[in-house]
Coordinates of C-alpha atoms in Angstrom, one line a residue:
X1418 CA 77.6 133.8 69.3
X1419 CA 75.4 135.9 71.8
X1420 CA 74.5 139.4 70.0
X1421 CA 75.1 141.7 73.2
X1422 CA 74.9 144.9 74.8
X1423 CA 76.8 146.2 77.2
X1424 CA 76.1 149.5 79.3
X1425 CA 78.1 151.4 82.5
X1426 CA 77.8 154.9 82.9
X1427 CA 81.9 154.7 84.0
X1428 CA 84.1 154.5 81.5
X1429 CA 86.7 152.2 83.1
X1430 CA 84.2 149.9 84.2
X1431 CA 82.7 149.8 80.5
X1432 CA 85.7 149.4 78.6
X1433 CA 86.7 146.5 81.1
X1434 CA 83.6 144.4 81.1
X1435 CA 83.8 144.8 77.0
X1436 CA 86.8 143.2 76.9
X1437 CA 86.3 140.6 78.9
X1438 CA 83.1 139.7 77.3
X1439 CA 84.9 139.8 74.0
X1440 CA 87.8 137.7 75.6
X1441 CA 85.3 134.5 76.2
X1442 CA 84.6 134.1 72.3
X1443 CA 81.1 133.7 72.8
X1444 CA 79.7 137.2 72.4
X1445 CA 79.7 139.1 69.6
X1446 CA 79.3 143.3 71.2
X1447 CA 77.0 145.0 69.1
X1448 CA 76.6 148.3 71.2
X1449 CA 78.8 149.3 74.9
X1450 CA 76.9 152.8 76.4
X1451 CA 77.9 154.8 78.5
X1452 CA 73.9 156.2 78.1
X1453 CA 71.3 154.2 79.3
X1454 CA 68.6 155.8 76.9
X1455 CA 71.3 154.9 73.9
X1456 CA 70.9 151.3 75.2
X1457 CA 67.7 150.6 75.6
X1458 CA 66.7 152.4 71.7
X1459 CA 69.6 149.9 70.8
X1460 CA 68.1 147.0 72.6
X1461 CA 64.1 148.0 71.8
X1462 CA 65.6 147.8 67.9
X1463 CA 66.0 144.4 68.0
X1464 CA 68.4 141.3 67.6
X1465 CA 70.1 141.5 70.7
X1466 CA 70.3 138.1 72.5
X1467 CA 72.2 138.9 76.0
X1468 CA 72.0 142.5 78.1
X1469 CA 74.6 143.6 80.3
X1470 CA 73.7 146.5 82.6
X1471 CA 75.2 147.8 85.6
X1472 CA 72.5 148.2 88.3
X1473 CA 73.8 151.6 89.5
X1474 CA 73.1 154.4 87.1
X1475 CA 71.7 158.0 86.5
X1476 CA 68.7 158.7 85.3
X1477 CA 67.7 154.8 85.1
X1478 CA 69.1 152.3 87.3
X1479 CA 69.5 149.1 85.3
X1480 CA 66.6 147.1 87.2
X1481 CA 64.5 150.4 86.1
X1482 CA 66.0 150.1 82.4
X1483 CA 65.3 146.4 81.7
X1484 CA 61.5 147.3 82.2
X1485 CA 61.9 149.8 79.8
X1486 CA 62.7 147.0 77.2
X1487 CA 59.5 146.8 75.2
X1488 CA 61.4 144.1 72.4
X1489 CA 59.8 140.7 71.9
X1490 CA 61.1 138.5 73.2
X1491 CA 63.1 140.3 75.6
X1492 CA 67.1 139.5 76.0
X1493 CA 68.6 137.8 78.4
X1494 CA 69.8 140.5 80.9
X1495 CA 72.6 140.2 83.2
X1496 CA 73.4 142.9 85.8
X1497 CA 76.3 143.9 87.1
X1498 CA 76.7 146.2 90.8
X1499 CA 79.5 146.6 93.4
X1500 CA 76.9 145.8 96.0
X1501 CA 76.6 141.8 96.7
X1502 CA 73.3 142.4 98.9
X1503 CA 71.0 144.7 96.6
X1504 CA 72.1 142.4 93.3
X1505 CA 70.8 139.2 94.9
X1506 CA 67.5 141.0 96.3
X1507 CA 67.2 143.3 92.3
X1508 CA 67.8 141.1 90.0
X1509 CA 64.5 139.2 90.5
X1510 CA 62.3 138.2 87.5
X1511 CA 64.3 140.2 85.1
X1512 CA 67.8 138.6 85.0
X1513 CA 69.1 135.4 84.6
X1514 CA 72.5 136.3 86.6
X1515 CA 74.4 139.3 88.1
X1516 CA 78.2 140.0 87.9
X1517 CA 80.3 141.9 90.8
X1518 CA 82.9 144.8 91.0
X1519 CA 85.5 145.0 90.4
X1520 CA 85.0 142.4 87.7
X1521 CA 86.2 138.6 87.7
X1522 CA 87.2 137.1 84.4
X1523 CA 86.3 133.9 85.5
X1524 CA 82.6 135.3 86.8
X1525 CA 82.3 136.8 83.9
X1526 CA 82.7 133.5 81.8
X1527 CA 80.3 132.2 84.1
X1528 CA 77.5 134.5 83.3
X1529 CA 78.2 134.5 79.5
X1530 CA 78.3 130.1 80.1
X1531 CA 75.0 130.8 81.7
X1532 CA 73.0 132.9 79.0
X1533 CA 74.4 130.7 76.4
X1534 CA 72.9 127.6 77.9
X1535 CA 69.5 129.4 78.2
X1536 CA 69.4 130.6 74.9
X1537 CA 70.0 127.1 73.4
X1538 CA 66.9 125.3 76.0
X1539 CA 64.9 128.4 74.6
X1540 CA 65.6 127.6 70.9
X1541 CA 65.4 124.0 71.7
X1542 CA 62.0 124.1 73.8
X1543 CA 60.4 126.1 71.2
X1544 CA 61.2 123.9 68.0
X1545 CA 59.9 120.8 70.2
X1546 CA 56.6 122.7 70.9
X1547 CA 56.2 123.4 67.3
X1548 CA 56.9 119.9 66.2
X1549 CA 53.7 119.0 68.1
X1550 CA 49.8 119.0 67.4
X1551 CA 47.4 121.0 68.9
X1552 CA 45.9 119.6 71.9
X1553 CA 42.9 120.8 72.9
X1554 CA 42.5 118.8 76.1
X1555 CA 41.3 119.4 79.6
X1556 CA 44.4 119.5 82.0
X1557 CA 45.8 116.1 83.0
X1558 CA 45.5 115.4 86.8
X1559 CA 48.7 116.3 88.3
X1560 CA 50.1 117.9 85.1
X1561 CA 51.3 121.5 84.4
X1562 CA 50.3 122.4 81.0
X1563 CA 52.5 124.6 79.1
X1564 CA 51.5 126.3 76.1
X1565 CA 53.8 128.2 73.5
X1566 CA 53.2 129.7 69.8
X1567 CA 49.8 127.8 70.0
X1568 CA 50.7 124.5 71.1
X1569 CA 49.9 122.7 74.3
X1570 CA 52.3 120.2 75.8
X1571 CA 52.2 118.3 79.4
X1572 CA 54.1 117.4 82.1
X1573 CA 54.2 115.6 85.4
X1574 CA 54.1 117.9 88.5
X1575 CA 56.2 114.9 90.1
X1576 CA 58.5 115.2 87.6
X1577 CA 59.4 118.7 87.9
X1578 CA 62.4 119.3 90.2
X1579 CA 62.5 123.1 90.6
X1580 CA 62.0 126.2 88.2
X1581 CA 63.8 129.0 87.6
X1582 CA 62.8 132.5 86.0
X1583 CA 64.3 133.6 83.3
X1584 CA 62.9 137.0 81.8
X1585 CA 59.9 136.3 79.8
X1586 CA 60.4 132.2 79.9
X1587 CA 60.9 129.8 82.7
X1588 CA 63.3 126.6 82.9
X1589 CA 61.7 123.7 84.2
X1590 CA 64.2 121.2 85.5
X1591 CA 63.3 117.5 86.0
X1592 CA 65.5 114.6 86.8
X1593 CA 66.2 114.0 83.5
X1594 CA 66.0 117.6 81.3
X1595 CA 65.1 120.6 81.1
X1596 CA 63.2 122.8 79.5
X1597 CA 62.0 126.4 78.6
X1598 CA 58.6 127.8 78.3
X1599 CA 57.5 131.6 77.5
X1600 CA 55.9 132.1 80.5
X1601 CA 56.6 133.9 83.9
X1602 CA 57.7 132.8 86.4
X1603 CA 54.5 134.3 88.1
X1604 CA 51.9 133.2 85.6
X1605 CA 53.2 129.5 86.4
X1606 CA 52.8 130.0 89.9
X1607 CA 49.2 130.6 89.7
X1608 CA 48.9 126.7 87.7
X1609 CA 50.8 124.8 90.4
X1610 CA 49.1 123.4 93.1
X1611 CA 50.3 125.4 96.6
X1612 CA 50.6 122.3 98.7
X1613 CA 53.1 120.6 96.0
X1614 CA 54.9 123.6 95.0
X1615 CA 56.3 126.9 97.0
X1616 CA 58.1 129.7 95.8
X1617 CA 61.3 130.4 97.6
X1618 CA 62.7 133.8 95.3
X1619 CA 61.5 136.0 93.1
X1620 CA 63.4 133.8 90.7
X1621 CA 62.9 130.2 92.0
X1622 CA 60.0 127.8 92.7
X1623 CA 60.8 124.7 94.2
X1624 CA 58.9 121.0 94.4
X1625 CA 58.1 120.3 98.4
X1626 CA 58.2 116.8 97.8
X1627 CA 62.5 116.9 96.2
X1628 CA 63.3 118.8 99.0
X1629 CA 66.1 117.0 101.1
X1630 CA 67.4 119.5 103.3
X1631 CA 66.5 123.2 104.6
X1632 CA 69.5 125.1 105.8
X1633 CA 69.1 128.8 107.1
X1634 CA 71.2 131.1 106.5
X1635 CA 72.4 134.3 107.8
X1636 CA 70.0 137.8 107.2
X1637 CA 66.9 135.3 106.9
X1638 CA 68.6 133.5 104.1
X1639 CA 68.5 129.8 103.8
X1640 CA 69.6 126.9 101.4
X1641 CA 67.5 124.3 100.2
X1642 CA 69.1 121.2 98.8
X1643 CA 67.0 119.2 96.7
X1644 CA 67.1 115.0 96.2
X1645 CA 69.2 115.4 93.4
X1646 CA 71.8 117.5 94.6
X1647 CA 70.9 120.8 93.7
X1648 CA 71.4 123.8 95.6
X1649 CA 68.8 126.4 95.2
X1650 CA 69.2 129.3 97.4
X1651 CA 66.1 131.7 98.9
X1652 CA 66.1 135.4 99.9
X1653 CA 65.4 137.2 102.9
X1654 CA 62.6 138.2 102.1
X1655 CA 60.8 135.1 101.3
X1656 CA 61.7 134.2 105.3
X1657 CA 58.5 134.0 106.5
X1658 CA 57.6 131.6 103.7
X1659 CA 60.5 129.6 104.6
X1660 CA 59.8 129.1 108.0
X1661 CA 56.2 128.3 107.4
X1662 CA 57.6 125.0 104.8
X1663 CA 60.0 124.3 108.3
X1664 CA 56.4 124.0 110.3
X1665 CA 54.6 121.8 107.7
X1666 CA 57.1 119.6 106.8

């Protein structure tokens, strides 16, 4: 069960979302707010695995309270907004998935499927990089290194598909797994080579060499379809980064 918080300054729209969180029999709610300050002292306490916090609020909006989240590690945070456009540009680094109003039951399952499948590569990632020896080594060519509680572990640059941010960690997804590592999406930008990798959203990085197919979008959007299927969408405001992959490739 996902320990989770739940936070909307309206009433209606808190007790709604509640219940449909309680309704997938996944999450156990351990706090709904109406207060954003109640939520985040609730959250900075501890033990709380998944966030949900509408975007839109007095006094902090919800992009504004999930850096206010000083916990470690940090939970997963899903936001919710009646506005389609500013959710896909805010939710950035910080969440993992945003939800729409008036609220779908069925898009609400999907977030909650979503945070429980990240939680279980975190645990999972974590008690593999334990299980393994310190290594001490000079980088690999063409590997990423990826270090956690102390321990160094290596993979294949070819064999990394795409990444995707997820608060304080990062899924790397290969043909074959994936995997979670407590690091930024950011700080593992700066150890991938520019002319094999190229970020595409504040959330996403892709692989230049799985990319199949580019497909722009309206509002500077665009699609990229990697060899193995998957869709990974960019924002507008990586269009000039897009267009500049278009040139090179």
């Amino acid at each position: 069960m996902l320990r989770t918080i739940v936070c909307d300054d309206e009433a209606p729209a808190l007790e709604l979302i509640e219940g449909m969180l309680r309704d997938t029999g996944e999450v156990a709610i351990e706090g709904a707010y109406l207060s954003v300050l109640d939520a985040i002292e609730r959250i900075n306490a501890g033990g709380i695995d998944l966030a949900v916090l509408d975007v839109e609020m007095p006094i902090l909006t919800g992009v504004e309270a999930s850096e206010q989240i000083t916990v470690d590690p940090k939970p997963l945070i899903v936001f919710a907004t009646a506005h389609p456009e500013y959710a896909v540009e805010a939710f950035g680094l910080d969440a993992i998935d945003y939800v729409l109003k008036p609220f779908d039951r069925h898009r609400i399952a999907k977030a909650v499927e979503k945070a429980i499948r990240f939680r279980q590569l975190i645990e999972q990632s974590e008690q593999e990089v334990q299980g393994e020896g310190d290594d001490n080594r000079a980088d690999p060519p063409a590997m990423l290194r990826l270090k956690d509680s102390g321990r160094y572990y290596f993979m294949p640059h070819h064999d990394v598909l795409w990444i995707e941010a997820a608060g304080d960690y990062s899924l790397l997804h290969t043909q074959d797994k994936e995997a979670a590592i407590r690091r930024t999406i950011k700080s593992l930008e700066t150890d991938l080579p520019a002319d094999r990798f190229v970020r595409i959203h504040r959330s996403s990085i892709v692989s230049i060499e799985h990319i199949r197919e580019i497909r722009m979008l309206h509002k500077g959007e665009a699609q990229i379809l990697l060899k193995d299927g998957t869709i990974v969408r960019t924002s507008r405001s990586y269009r000039d980064v897009i267009q500049k992959l278009i040139d090179d490739l």
